[in-house]
CSV table of C-alpha atoms (C1' of nucleotides) in Angstrom, one decimal:
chain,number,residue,atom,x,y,z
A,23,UNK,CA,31.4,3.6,15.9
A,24,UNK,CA,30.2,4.6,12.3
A,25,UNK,CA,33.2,2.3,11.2
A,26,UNK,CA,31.9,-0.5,13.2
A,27,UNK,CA,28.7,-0.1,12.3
A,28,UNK,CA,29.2,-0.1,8.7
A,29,UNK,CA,31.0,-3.0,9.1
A,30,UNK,CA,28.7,-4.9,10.0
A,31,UNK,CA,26.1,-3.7,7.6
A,32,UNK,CA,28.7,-4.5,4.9
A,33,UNK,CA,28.5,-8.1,6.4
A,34,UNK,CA,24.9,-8.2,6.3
A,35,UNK,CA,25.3,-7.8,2.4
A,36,UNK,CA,27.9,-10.3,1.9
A,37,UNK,CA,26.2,-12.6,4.1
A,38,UNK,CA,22.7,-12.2,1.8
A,39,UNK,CA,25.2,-12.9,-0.8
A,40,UNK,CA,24.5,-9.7,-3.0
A,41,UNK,CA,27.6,-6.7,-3.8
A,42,UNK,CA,28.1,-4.7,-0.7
A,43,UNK,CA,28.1,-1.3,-2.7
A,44,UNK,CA,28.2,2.0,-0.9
A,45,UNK,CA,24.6,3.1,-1.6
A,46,UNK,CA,23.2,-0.2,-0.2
A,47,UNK,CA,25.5,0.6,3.0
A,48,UNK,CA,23.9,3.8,3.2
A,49,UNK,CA,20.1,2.9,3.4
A,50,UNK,CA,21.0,-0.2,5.3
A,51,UNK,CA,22.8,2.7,7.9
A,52,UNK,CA,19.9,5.3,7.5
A,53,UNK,CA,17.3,2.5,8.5
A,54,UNK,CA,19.3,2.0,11.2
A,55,UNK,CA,18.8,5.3,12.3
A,56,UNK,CA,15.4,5.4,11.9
A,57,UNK,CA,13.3,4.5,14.7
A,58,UNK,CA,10.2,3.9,13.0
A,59,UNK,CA,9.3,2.6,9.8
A,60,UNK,CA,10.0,4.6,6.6
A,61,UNK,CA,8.8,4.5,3.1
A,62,UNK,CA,11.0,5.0,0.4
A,63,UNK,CA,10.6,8.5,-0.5
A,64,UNK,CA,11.3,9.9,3.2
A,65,UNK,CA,14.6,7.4,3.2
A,66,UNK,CA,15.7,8.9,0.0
A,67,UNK,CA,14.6,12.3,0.9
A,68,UNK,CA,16.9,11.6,4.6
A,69,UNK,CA,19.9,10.7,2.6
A,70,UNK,CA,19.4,13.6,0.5
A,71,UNK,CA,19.6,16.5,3.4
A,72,UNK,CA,22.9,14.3,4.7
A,73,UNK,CA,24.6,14.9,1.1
A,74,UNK,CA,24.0,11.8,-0.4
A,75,UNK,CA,23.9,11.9,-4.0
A,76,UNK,CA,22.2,8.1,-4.6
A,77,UNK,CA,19.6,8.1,-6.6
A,78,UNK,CA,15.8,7.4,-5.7
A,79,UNK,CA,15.3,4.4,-8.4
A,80,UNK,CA,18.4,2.8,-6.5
A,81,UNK,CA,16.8,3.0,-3.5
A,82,UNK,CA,13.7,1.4,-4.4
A,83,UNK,CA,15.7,-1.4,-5.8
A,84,UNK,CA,17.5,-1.5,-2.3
A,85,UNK,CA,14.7,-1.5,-0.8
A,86,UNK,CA,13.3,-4.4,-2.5
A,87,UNK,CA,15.9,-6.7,-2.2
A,88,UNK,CA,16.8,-6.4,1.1
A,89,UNK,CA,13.1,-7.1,2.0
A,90,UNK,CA,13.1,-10.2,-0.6
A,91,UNK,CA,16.8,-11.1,1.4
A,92,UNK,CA,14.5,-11.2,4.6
A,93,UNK,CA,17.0,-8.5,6.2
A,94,UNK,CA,14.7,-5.6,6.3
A,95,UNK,CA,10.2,-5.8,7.1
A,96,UNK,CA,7.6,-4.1,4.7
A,97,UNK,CA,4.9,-2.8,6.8
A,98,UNK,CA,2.0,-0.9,5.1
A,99,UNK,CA,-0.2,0.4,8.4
A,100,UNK,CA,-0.9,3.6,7.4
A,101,UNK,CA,-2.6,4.3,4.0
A,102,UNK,CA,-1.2,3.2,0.3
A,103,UNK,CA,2.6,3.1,0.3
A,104,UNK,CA,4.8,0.1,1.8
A,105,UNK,CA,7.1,1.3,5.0
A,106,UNK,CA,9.9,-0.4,5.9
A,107,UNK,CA,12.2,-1.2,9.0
A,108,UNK,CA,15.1,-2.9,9.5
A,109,UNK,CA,14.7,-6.2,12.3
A,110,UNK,CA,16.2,-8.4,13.8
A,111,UNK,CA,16.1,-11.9,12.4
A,112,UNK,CA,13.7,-13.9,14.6
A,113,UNK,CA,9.9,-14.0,14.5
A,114,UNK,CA,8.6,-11.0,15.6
A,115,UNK,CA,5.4,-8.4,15.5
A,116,UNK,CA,5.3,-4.4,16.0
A,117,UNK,CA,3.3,-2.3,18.1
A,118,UNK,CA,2.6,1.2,16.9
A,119,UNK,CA,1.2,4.2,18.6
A,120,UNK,CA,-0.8,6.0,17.3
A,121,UNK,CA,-0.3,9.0,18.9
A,122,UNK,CA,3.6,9.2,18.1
A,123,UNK,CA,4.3,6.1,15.9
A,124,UNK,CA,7.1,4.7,17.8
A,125,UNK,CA,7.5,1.0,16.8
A,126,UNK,CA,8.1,-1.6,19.3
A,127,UNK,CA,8.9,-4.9,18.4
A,128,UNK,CA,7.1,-7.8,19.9
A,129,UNK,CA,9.7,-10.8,20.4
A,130,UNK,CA,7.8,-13.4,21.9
A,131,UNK,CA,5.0,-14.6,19.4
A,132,UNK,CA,3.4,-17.9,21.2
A,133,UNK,CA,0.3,-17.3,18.9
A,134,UNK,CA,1.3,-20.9,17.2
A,135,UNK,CA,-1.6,-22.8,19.1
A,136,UNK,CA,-3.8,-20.2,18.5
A,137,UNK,CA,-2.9,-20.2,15.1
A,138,UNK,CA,-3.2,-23.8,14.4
A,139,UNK,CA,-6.9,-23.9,16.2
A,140,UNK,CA,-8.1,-21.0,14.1
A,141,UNK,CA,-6.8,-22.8,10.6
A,142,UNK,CA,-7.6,-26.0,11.0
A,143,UNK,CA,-11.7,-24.8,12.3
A,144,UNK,CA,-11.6,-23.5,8.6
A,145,UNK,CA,-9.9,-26.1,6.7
A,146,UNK,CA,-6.7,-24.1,6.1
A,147,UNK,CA,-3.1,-24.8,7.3
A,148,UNK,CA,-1.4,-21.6,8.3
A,149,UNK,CA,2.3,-20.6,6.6
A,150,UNK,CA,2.6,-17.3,8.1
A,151,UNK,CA,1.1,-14.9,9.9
A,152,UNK,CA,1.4,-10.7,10.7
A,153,UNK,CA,-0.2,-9.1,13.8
A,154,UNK,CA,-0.1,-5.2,13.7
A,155,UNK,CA,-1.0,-3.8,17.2
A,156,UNK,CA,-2.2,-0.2,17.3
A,157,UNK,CA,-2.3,1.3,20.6
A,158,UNK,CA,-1.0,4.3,23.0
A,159,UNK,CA,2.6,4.1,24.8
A,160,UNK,CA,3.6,5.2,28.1
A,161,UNK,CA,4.7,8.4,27.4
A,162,UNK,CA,1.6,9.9,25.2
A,163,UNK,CA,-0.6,8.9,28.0
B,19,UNK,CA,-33.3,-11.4,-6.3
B,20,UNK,CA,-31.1,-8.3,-7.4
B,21,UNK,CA,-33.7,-6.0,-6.2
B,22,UNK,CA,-33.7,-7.4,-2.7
B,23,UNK,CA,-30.1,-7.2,-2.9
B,24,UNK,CA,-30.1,-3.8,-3.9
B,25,UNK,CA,-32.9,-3.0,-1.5
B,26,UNK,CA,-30.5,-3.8,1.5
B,27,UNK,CA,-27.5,-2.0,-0.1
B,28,UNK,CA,-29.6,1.1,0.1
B,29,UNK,CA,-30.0,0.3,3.6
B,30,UNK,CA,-26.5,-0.1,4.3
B,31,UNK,CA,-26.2,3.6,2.8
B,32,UNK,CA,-29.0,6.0,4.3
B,33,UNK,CA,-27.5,4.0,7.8
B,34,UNK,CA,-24.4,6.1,7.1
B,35,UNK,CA,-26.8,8.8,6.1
B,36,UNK,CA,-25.1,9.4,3.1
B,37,UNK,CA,-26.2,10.0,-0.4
B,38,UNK,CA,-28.1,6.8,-1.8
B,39,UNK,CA,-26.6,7.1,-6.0
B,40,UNK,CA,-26.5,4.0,-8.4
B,41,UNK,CA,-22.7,4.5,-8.5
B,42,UNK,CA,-22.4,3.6,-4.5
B,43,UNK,CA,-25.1,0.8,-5.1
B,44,UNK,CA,-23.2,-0.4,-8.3
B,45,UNK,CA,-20.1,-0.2,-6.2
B,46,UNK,CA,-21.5,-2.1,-3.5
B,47,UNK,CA,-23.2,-4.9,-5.3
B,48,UNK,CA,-20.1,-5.3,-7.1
B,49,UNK,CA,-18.4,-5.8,-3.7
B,50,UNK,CA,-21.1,-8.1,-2.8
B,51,UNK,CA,-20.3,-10.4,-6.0
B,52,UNK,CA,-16.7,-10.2,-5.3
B,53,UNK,CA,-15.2,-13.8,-3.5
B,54,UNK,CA,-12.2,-11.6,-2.5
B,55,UNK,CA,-10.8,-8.5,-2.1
B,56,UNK,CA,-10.4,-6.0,-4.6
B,57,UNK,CA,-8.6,-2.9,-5.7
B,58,UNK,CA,-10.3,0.3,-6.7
B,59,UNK,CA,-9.0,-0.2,-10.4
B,60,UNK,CA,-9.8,-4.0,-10.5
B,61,UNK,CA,-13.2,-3.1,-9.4
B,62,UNK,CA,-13.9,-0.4,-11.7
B,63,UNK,CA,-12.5,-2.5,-14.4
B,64,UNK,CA,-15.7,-5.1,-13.5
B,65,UNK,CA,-17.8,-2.6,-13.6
B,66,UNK,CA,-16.8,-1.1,-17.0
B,67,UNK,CA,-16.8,-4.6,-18.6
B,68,UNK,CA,-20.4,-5.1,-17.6
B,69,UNK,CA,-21.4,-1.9,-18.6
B,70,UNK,CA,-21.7,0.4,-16.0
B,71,UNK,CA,-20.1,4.2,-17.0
B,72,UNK,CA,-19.4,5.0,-13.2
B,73,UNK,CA,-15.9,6.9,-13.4
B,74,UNK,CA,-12.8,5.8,-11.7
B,75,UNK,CA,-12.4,9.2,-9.5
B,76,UNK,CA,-16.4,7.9,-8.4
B,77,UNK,CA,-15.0,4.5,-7.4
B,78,UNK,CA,-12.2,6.3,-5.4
B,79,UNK,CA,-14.8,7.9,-3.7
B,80,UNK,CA,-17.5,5.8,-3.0
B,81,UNK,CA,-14.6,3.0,-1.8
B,82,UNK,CA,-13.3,5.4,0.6
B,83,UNK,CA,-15.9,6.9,2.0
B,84,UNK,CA,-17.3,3.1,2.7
B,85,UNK,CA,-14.3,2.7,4.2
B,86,UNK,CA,-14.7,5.7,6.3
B,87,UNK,CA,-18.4,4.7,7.6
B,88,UNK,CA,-16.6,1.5,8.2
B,89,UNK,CA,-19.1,-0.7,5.8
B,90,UNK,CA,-16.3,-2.1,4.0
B,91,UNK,CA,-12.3,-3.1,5.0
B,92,UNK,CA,-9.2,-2.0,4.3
B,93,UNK,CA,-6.1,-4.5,3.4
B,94,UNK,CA,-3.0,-4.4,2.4
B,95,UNK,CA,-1.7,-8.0,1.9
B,96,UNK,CA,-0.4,-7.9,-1.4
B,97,UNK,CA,2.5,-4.9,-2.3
B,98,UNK,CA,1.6,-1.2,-2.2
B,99,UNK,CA,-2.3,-1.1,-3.3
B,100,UNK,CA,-4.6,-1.1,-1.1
B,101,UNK,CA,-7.5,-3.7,-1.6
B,102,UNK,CA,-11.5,-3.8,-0.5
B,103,UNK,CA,-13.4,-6.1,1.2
B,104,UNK,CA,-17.3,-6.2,2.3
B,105,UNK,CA,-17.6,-6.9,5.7
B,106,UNK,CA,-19.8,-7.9,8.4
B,107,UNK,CA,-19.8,-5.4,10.9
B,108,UNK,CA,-18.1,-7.7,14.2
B,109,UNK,CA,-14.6,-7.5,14.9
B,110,UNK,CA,-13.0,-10.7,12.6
B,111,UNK,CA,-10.0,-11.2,10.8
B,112,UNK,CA,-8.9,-12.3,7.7
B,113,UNK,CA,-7.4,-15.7,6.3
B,114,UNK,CA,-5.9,-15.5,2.7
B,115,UNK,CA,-4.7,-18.8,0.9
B,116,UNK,CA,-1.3,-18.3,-0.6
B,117,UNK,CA,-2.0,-20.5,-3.5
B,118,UNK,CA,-5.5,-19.1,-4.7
B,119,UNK,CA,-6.1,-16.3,-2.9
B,120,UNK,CA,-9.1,-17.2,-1.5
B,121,UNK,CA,-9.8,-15.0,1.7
B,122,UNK,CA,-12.1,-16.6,4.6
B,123,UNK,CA,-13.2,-14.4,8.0
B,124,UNK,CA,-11.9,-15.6,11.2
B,125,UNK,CA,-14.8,-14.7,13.3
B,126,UNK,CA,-13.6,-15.5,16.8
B,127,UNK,CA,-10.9,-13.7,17.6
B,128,UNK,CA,-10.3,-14.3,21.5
B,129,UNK,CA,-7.2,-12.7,21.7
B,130,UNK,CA,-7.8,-10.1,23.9
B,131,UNK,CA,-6.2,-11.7,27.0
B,132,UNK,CA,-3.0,-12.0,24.8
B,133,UNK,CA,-3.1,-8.2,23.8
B,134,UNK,CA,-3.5,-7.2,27.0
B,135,UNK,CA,-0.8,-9.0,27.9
B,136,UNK,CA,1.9,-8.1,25.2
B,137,UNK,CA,0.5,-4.5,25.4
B,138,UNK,CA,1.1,-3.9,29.0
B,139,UNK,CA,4.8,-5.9,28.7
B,140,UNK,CA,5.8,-3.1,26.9
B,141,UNK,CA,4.1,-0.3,28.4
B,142,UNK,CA,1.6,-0.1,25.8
B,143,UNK,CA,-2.3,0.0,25.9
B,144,UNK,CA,-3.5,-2.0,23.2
B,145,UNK,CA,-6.2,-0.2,20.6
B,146,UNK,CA,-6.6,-1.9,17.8
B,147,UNK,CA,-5.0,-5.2,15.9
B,148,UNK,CA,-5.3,-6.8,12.8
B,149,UNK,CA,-3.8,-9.8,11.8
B,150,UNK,CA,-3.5,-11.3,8.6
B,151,UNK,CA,-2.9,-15.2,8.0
B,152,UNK,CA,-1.7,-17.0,5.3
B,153,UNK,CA,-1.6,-20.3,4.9
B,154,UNK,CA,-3.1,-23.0,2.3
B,155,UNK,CA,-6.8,-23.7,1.8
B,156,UNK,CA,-8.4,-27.5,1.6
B,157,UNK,CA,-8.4,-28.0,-1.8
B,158,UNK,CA,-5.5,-26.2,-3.0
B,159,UNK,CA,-3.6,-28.4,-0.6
C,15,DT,C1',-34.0,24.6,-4.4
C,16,DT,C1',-30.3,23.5,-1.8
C,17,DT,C1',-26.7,20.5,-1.3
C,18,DA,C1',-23.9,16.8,-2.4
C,19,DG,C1',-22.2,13.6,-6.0
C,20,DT,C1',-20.4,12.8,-10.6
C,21,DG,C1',-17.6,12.9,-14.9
C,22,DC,C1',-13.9,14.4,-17.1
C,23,DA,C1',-9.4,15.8,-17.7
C,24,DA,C1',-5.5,17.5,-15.5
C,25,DA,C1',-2.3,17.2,-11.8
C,26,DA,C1',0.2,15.0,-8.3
C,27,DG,C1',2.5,11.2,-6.5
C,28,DT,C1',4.8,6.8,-6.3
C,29,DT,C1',7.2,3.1,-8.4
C,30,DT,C1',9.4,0.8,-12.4
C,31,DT,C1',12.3,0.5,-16.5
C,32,DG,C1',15.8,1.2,-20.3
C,33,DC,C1',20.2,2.2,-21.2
C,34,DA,C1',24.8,4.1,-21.0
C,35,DT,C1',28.3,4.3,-17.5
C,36,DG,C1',30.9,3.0,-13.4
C,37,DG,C1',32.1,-0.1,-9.5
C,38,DT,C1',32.6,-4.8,-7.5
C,39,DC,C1',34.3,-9.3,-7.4
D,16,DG,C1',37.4,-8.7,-17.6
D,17,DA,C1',32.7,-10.2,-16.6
D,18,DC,C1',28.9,-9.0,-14.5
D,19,DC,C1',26.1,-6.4,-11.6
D,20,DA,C1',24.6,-1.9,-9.7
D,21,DT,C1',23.8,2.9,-10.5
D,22,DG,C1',22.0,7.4,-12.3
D,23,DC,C1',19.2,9.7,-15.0
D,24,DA,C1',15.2,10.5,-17.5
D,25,DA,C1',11.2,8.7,-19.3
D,26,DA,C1',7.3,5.8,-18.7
D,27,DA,C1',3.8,3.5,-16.3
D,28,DC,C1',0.7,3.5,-12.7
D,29,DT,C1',-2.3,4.8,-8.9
D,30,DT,C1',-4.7,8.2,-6.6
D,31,DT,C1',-6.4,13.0,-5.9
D,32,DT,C1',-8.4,17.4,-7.3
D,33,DG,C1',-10.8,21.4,-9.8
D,34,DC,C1',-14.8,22.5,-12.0
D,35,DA,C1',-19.0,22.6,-14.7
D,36,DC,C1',-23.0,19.8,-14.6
D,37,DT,C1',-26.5,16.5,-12.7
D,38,DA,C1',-29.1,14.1,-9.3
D,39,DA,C1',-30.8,13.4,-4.5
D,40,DA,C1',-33.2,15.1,-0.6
DNA sequence: TTTAGTGCAAAAGTTTTGCATGGTC
DNA sequence: GACCATGCAAAACTTTTGCACTAAA
């Protein structure tokens, strides 16, 4: 299962066209753990208490491709520093709770007519858009 | 002109019933000038460069107790600081043009019904949302 | 006069970078 | 073998804090 998993991860890489090294594998594996979104510091810190001996600049610089390869989201909900989470590839939003900040991930968008009315009322044309939905979850109610 | 200005900004204050200083007024009239949002060090830079000898730590402050008493906004569109905004006081959101940065209020939201909806889809009550747009302005386009 | 805010400098954190070394293609 | 990625340590930043001093109420 771990085997399978990795390779898939290791075809994620090749398929962004970048090395598949083993310290990429690893955060790509870890974030697949996660359930929620991480920052870098508490990924590095993760793969520390499992042994890993990768260094914290290389996960930064993991970090940062992967979210400039589209494979993994940047989020920055709560205070200063960027989280991250790996997604799937479609168009998507995340719910968070507040109370126990699970992430959910909102598949169907349909905002697009909504979107277009509120850009063109202001002259713009929208590119892109990010909803963040705080709220409470079945099971901290 | 200023003074009325400055009047109302110490309006805005003693409504929070905090403190009124010149560094919070300087802080907020600097907001006031500002077209878009701001960091804490871009806007302590203005201030130095016209003069002022507030202190950085004071601009850390005065921004985030604002933010606090909810007189100014909180975003995080750009990378991993977090930038300032002076807002009216109704629920909006916020429309940034990718090519000059220029950020425009979306003042209608109406999206309740869709919240509600996504929320509930996923067993979630919906709190809060923010959603950030990006798109291109009239005349950058 | 009491209480809260400020400035300064130091500390704490996070993120980035330079460079020699090692791994991938 | 060429080139890219890594580790380490240093540097660059941003943000926070402690404390003596000053200003607001």
């Amino acid at each position: 299962m771990a085997r399978a998993s990795q390779a898939s991860t290791a075809e994620l890489l090749r398929a962004q066209g970048v090395r598949v090294t083993s310290q990429r594998l690893e955060v790509l594996e870890e974030l697949r753990r996660e359930r929620d979104d991480v920052t870098a510091q508490m990924l590095w810190r993760r793969l520390r208490e499992r042994g890993s001996l990768t260094g914290l600049a290389t996960v930064y610089r993991a970090l940062s491709l992967l979210n400039e390869k589209g494979v993994i989201d940047a989020l920055s909900h709560h205070g200063t520093e960027l989280c991250y989470r790996l997604c799937n590839d479609t168009h998507h939003h995340h719910m968070v709770c507040s109370s126990c900040h699970r992430v959910v991930e909102v598949e169907q968008c349909g905002l697009e007519p909504w979107l277009a009315d509120v850009a063109s009322r202001h002259d713009f044309v929208a590119t892109e858009h990010k909803i963040e939905i705080t709220g409470i979850c079945g099971s901290c109610r």
